[in-house]
Tab-separated table of C-alpha atoms in Angstrom:
chain	number	residue	atom	x	y	z
A	1	MET	CA	-30.431	18.879	-10.871
A	2	SER	CA	-28.883	16.095	-12.957
A	3	PRO	CA	-30.302	12.628	-13.591
A	4	SER	CA	-29.730	10.068	-10.871
A	5	ILE	CA	-27.023	7.446	-11.120
A	6	ASP	CA	-29.922	5.020	-10.682
A	7	SER	CA	-30.864	5.641	-14.335
A	8	ALA	CA	-27.444	4.532	-15.606
A	9	LYS	CA	-27.217	1.311	-17.578
A	10	CYS	CA	-23.440	1.155	-18.117
A	11	VAL	CA	-20.888	3.150	-16.106
A	12	LEU	CA	-17.200	3.469	-16.989
A	13	VAL	CA	-14.920	4.472	-14.095
A	14	THR	CA	-11.274	5.472	-14.552
A	15	GLY	CA	-8.889	5.238	-11.617
A	16	ALA	CA	-10.870	2.199	-10.500
A	17	THR	CA	-7.985	0.177	-9.083
A	18	SER	CA	-7.628	2.167	-5.856
A	19	GLY	CA	-9.103	4.780	-3.553
A	20	ILE	CA	-12.226	6.706	-4.429
A	21	GLY	CA	-12.454	5.337	-7.973
A	22	ARG	CA	-12.459	1.728	-6.816
A	23	ALA	CA	-14.891	2.398	-3.978
A	24	LEU	CA	-17.341	4.160	-6.291
A	25	ALA	CA	-17.104	1.420	-8.924
A	26	LEU	CA	-17.958	-1.232	-6.325
A	27	ALA	CA	-20.752	0.848	-4.781
A	28	ILE	CA	-22.360	1.639	-8.135
A	29	ALA	CA	-22.238	-2.017	-9.161
A	30	ALA	CA	-24.090	-2.856	-5.935
A	31	LEU	CA	-26.958	-0.405	-6.542
A	32	PRO	CA	-30.449	-1.943	-6.775
A	33	SER	CA	-30.575	-0.827	-10.438
A	34	ARG	CA	-27.545	-3.075	-11.096
A	35	PRO	CA	-25.819	-1.098	-13.861
A	36	ARG	CA	-22.971	-2.707	-15.748
A	37	VAL	CA	-19.723	-1.204	-14.419
A	38	VAL	CA	-16.460	-1.037	-16.354
A	39	GLY	CA	-13.467	-0.373	-14.106
A	40	VAL	CA	-10.427	1.111	-15.831
A	41	GLY	CA	-6.935	1.186	-14.333
A	42	ARG	CA	-3.281	0.577	-15.014
A	43	ARG	CA	-2.485	-2.099	-12.381
A	44	LYS	CA	-3.185	-5.615	-13.601
A	45	ASP	CA	-3.285	-7.222	-10.159
A	46	ARG	CA	-5.892	-4.729	-8.963
A	47	LEU	CA	-7.952	-5.285	-12.114
A	48	GLU	CA	-8.166	-8.973	-11.279
A	49	GLY	CA	-9.676	-7.994	-7.944
A	50	LEU	CA	-12.365	-5.996	-9.733
A	51	LYS	CA	-13.219	-8.973	-11.908
A	52	GLU	CA	-13.613	-11.124	-8.828
A	53	ALA	CA	-16.099	-8.536	-7.530
A	54	GLY	CA	-18.162	-8.857	-10.701
A	55	ILE	CA	-16.947	-5.700	-12.431
A	56	GLU	CA	-15.716	-5.572	-16.016
A	57	ALA	CA	-12.032	-4.612	-15.930
A	58	GLU	CA	-10.005	-2.855	-18.608
A	59	GLU	CA	-6.319	-1.984	-18.470
A	60	PHE	CA	-5.407	1.557	-19.514
A	61	ASP	CA	-3.032	4.253	-18.267
A	62	ILE	CA	-4.487	7.698	-18.951
A	63	ASP	CA	-0.987	9.207	-18.884
A	64	THR	CA	-0.560	8.642	-22.604
A	65	ASP	CA	-0.920	10.420	-25.937
A	66	ARG	CA	-4.128	11.410	-27.707
A	67	THR	CA	-3.898	8.675	-30.339
A	68	SER	CA	-3.710	5.944	-27.705
A	69	THR	CA	-6.601	7.496	-25.794
A	70	GLN	CA	-8.694	7.683	-28.959
A	71	LEU	CA	-8.045	4.005	-29.672
A	72	PHE	CA	-9.023	3.127	-26.102
A	73	VAL	CA	-12.271	5.114	-26.279
A	74	GLU	CA	-13.186	3.583	-29.641
A	75	THR	CA	-12.553	0.124	-28.210
A	76	MET	CA	-14.693	0.825	-25.151
A	77	VAL	CA	-17.592	2.124	-27.245
A	78	GLN	CA	-17.463	-0.925	-29.484
A	79	LYS	CA	-17.178	-3.357	-26.576
A	80	TYR	CA	-19.680	-1.594	-24.289
A	81	PRO	CA	-22.127	0.259	-26.561
A	82	ASP	CA	-24.476	0.951	-23.628
A	83	ILE	CA	-21.999	3.256	-21.859
A	84	ASP	CA	-24.020	6.268	-20.729
A	85	THR	CA	-21.986	7.428	-17.735
A	86	ILE	CA	-18.273	8.118	-17.358
A	87	ILE	CA	-16.699	8.795	-13.962
A	88	LEU	CA	-13.187	10.157	-14.386
A	89	GLY	CA	-11.271	9.460	-11.214
A	90	ALA	CA	-7.659	8.798	-12.181
A	91	GLY	CA	-5.278	11.360	-10.706
A	92	ILE	CA	-1.926	11.986	-9.059
A	93	GLN	CA	-0.720	14.400	-6.381
A	94	ARG	CA	2.793	15.774	-5.956
A	95	GLU	CA	4.333	18.287	-3.547
A	96	PHE	CA	6.394	21.191	-4.903
A	97	ASN	CA	8.375	23.871	-3.089
A	98	PHE	CA	9.272	26.679	-5.477
A	99	LYS	CA	11.973	27.986	-3.127
A	100	LYS	CA	13.847	24.869	-4.212
A	101	GLU	CA	14.502	23.301	-7.603
A	102	VAL	CA	11.266	22.109	-9.189
A	103	ASP	CA	11.024	19.207	-11.626
A	104	LEU	CA	9.024	20.702	-14.499
A	105	GLU	CA	8.479	17.268	-16.048
A	106	LYS	CA	6.601	16.225	-12.916
A	107	ILE	CA	4.612	19.464	-13.089
A	108	ALA	CA	3.640	18.710	-16.696
A	109	THR	CA	2.759	15.081	-15.946
A	110	GLU	CA	0.555	16.015	-13.006
A	111	MET	CA	-1.302	18.619	-15.074
A	112	HIS	CA	-1.700	16.157	-17.943
A	113	VAL	CA	-3.083	13.339	-15.796
A	114	ASN	CA	-5.358	15.537	-13.685
A	115	TYR	CA	-6.627	17.853	-16.402
A	116	MET	CA	-5.640	17.384	-20.041
A	117	ALA	CA	-6.160	13.615	-20.065
A	118	VAL	CA	-9.611	14.083	-18.531
A	119	VAL	CA	-10.602	16.747	-21.069
A	120	THR	CA	-9.272	14.562	-23.880
A	121	MET	CA	-11.298	11.562	-22.772
A	122	ILE	CA	-14.456	13.645	-22.385
A	123	SER	CA	-13.982	15.071	-25.879
A	124	LEU	CA	-13.458	11.631	-27.412
A	125	PHE	CA	-16.475	10.101	-25.645
A	126	MET	CA	-18.692	13.058	-26.582
A	127	PRO	CA	-19.976	11.832	-29.984
A	128	HIS	CA	-21.059	8.541	-28.423
A	129	LEU	CA	-22.737	10.240	-25.456
A	130	LEU	CA	-24.511	12.773	-27.659
A	131	ALA	CA	-25.886	9.960	-29.805
A	132	LYS	CA	-26.916	7.985	-26.724
A	133	ALA	CA	-28.625	11.004	-25.149
A	134	ALA	CA	-30.480	11.689	-28.410
A	135	THR	CA	-32.249	8.327	-27.969
A	136	GLY	CA	-33.656	9.527	-24.645
A	137	GLN	CA	-31.156	7.745	-22.395
A	138	PRO	CA	-29.885	10.155	-19.698
A	139	CYS	CA	-26.089	10.430	-19.761
A	140	ILE	CA	-23.640	11.636	-17.114
A	141	ILE	CA	-20.088	12.952	-17.271
A	142	ALA	CA	-18.646	12.998	-13.746
A	143	PRO	CA	-15.053	14.215	-13.317
A	144	ILE	CA	-13.583	13.924	-9.830
A	145	THR	CA	-12.056	17.222	-8.756
A	146	SER	CA	-11.202	18.166	-5.150
A	147	GLY	CA	-12.063	20.613	-2.407
A	148	LEU	CA	-8.612	22.018	-3.181
A	149	ALA	CA	-10.086	23.335	-6.420
A	150	TYR	CA	-11.828	25.978	-4.280
A	151	VAL	CA	-9.199	26.617	-1.589
A	152	SER	CA	-5.718	25.568	-2.646
A	153	ALA	CA	-3.208	23.761	-0.424
A	154	VAL	CA	0.141	25.514	-0.683
A	155	TRP	CA	2.183	22.313	-0.425
A	156	VAL	CA	0.475	20.856	-3.510
A	157	PRO	CA	0.186	23.999	-5.666
A	158	ASN	CA	0.077	22.291	-9.043
A	159	TYR	CA	-2.421	19.652	-7.910
A	160	SER	CA	-4.665	22.412	-6.578
A	161	ALA	CA	-4.319	24.309	-9.858
A	162	SER	CA	-5.115	21.238	-11.952
A	163	LYS	CA	-8.286	20.568	-9.970
A	164	ALA	CA	-9.284	24.237	-10.124
A	165	ALA	CA	-8.923	24.046	-13.913
A	166	LEU	CA	-11.084	20.932	-14.041
A	167	HIS	CA	-13.706	22.540	-11.796
A	168	SER	CA	-13.880	25.581	-14.087
A	169	PHE	CA	-14.139	23.283	-17.107
A	170	CYS	CA	-17.052	21.431	-15.472
A	171	ASN	CA	-18.904	24.718	-14.929
A	172	SER	CA	-18.624	25.650	-18.589
A	173	LEU	CA	-19.304	22.177	-19.956
A	174	ARG	CA	-22.463	21.830	-17.833
A	175	VAL	CA	-23.940	24.958	-19.401
A	176	GLN	CA	-22.866	23.989	-22.922
A	177	LEU	CA	-24.567	20.598	-22.622
A	178	GLU	CA	-27.704	21.605	-20.738
A	179	ASP	CA	-29.947	21.058	-23.792
A	180	THR	CA	-28.419	17.727	-24.855
A	181	GLY	CA	-29.517	15.201	-22.224
A	182	ILE	CA	-25.919	14.916	-20.985
A	183	SER	CA	-25.407	16.113	-17.414
A	184	VAL	CA	-22.082	17.156	-15.904
A	185	ILE	CA	-21.742	16.168	-12.258
A	186	GLU	CA	-18.618	17.340	-10.472
A	187	ILE	CA	-17.527	14.968	-7.713
A	188	SER	CA	-15.515	17.041	-5.262
A	189	PRO	CA	-13.973	15.134	-2.336
A	190	PRO	CA	-12.508	16.574	0.842
A	191	LEU	CA	-9.408	14.890	2.280
A	192	VAL	CA	-10.360	11.205	2.016
A	193	GLU	CA	-8.617	7.972	2.973
A	194	SER	CA	-6.599	7.110	-0.117
A	195	GLU	CA	-3.314	5.849	-1.546
A	196	LEU	CA	-2.996	9.166	-3.371
A	197	HIS	CA	-0.587	10.449	-0.724
A	198	ASP	CA	1.702	7.412	-0.602
A	199	VAL	CA	4.163	8.757	-3.186
A	200	GLU	CA	4.983	11.818	-1.069
A	201	GLY	CA	5.046	9.853	2.200
A	202	THR	CA	2.318	11.948	3.826
A	203	THR	CA	-0.235	9.173	4.315
A	204	GLU	CA	0.435	8.642	8.029
A	205	ALA	CA	0.167	12.333	8.886
A	206	LEU	CA	-2.950	12.917	6.791
A	207	SER	CA	-4.671	9.796	8.119
A	208	LYS	CA	-5.267	11.689	11.367
A	209	PHE	CA	-7.575	14.107	9.539
A	210	TRP	CA	-9.073	12.348	6.536
A	211	VAL	CA	-12.613	11.108	6.059
A	212	PRO	CA	-12.828	7.287	6.101
A	213	LEU	CA	-13.349	5.960	2.575
A	214	GLY	CA	-16.516	4.064	3.508
A	215	VAL	CA	-18.157	7.165	4.972
A	216	TYR	CA	-17.195	9.282	1.967
A	217	THR	CA	-18.410	6.695	-0.535
A	218	LYS	CA	-21.833	6.471	1.115
A	219	ASP	CA	-22.236	10.271	1.057
A	220	THR	CA	-21.148	10.453	-2.576
A	221	ILE	CA	-23.449	7.706	-3.791
A	222	GLU	CA	-26.335	9.491	-2.077
A	223	GLY	CA	-25.400	12.702	-3.910
A	224	LEU	CA	-25.232	10.858	-7.233
A	225	GLN	CA	-28.623	9.339	-6.544
A	226	ARG	CA	-30.077	12.791	-5.807
A	227	GLY	CA	-28.585	14.106	-9.039
A	228	ASP	CA	-26.660	16.964	-7.409
A	229	ASN	CA	-24.717	19.034	-9.948
A	230	VAL	CA	-21.799	19.115	-7.502
A	231	VAL	CA	-21.432	16.161	-5.156
A	232	CYS	CA	-19.320	17.222	-2.201
A	233	SER	CA	-19.125	16.748	1.549
A	234	GLY	CA	-17.165	17.842	4.596
A	235	MET	CA	-14.716	20.704	4.141
A	236	ALA	CA	-15.111	20.531	0.360
A	237	LYS	CA	-18.835	21.206	0.729
A	238	MET	CA	-18.210	24.158	3.046
A	239	ALA	CA	-15.722	25.708	0.600
A	240	TYR	CA	-17.952	25.066	-2.406
A	241	GLU	CA	-21.030	26.615	-0.843
A	242	LYS	CA	-19.113	29.674	0.361
A	243	PHE	CA	-16.924	30.445	-2.649
A	244	GLU	CA	-18.185	28.620	-5.740
A	245	GLN	CA	-21.924	28.023	-5.600
A	246	PRO	CA	-22.743	31.744	-5.861
A	247	LYS	CA	-20.912	31.863	-9.214
A	248	GLU	CA	-23.135	29.308	-10.945
A	249	GLN	CA	-25.972	31.688	-11.802
A	250	ILE	CA	-23.462	34.281	-13.018
A	251	ILE	CA	-21.875	31.712	-15.352
A	252	SER	CA	-25.290	30.719	-16.703
A	253	ASP	CA	-26.355	34.348	-17.209
A	254	MET	CA	-23.097	35.191	-19.000
A	255	ALA	CA	-23.590	32.222	-21.319
A	256	LYS	CA	-27.125	33.311	-22.207
A	257	ARG	CA	-26.017	36.861	-22.958
A	258	THR	CA	-23.223	35.590	-25.173
A	259	ILE	CA	-25.536	33.259	-27.074
A	260	ASN	CA	-28.120	36.017	-27.541
A	261	ARG	CA	-25.502	38.255	-29.189
A	262	LYS	CA	-24.762	35.657	-31.848
């Protein structure tokens, strides 16, 4: 089990201007423990709405280069030195049909936003979090993946692959950091009410099946408060428990054997 979100003093949330990211930022700010919440997003008008709700708001588009991300992280650490939790929720979803012409630039952008940008930000925040954890303050890294990381959706093959990569990364990172005081909590949503699908025009069709955002947010906050290593619900939970949960002990055992050989 990981530490509870209730122990957090300052939480930074990317993708906080819409959907799950925004809902979690608002819900965490409303916890009885009253952590400071920093909402990060690229849409200025939405950031103003966060400020009105009492959340610190910072403009940043994670679809950028490493130098710009490093400058952003350095700025955040200087401005909010109490950051002990990062929730990485920014993401995009595109449909691709490989029987037709595929835009490889869109493929690369989707993989960058959903995976490489997340790994980059985690890496750049790591020295700060390690130092914070060394003082005894529990720290949390919480990437948002997807139930599609476990069972892919054929109409969004690259999105599914990017989330599967992030899920695998979370498994490894959790074991690497288990003696540091930094916990890795994977937030894995099922199909949830969101603007994520607007670009492809599938929102109306998917709205017949998705979990209402309010219901999902409540379930997820409860999981974060319990300190679950993987916070999931609905179909994502069913897929995780059937296909992925059994692997966790194997991953841990493999890591121990590897370390013992060194």
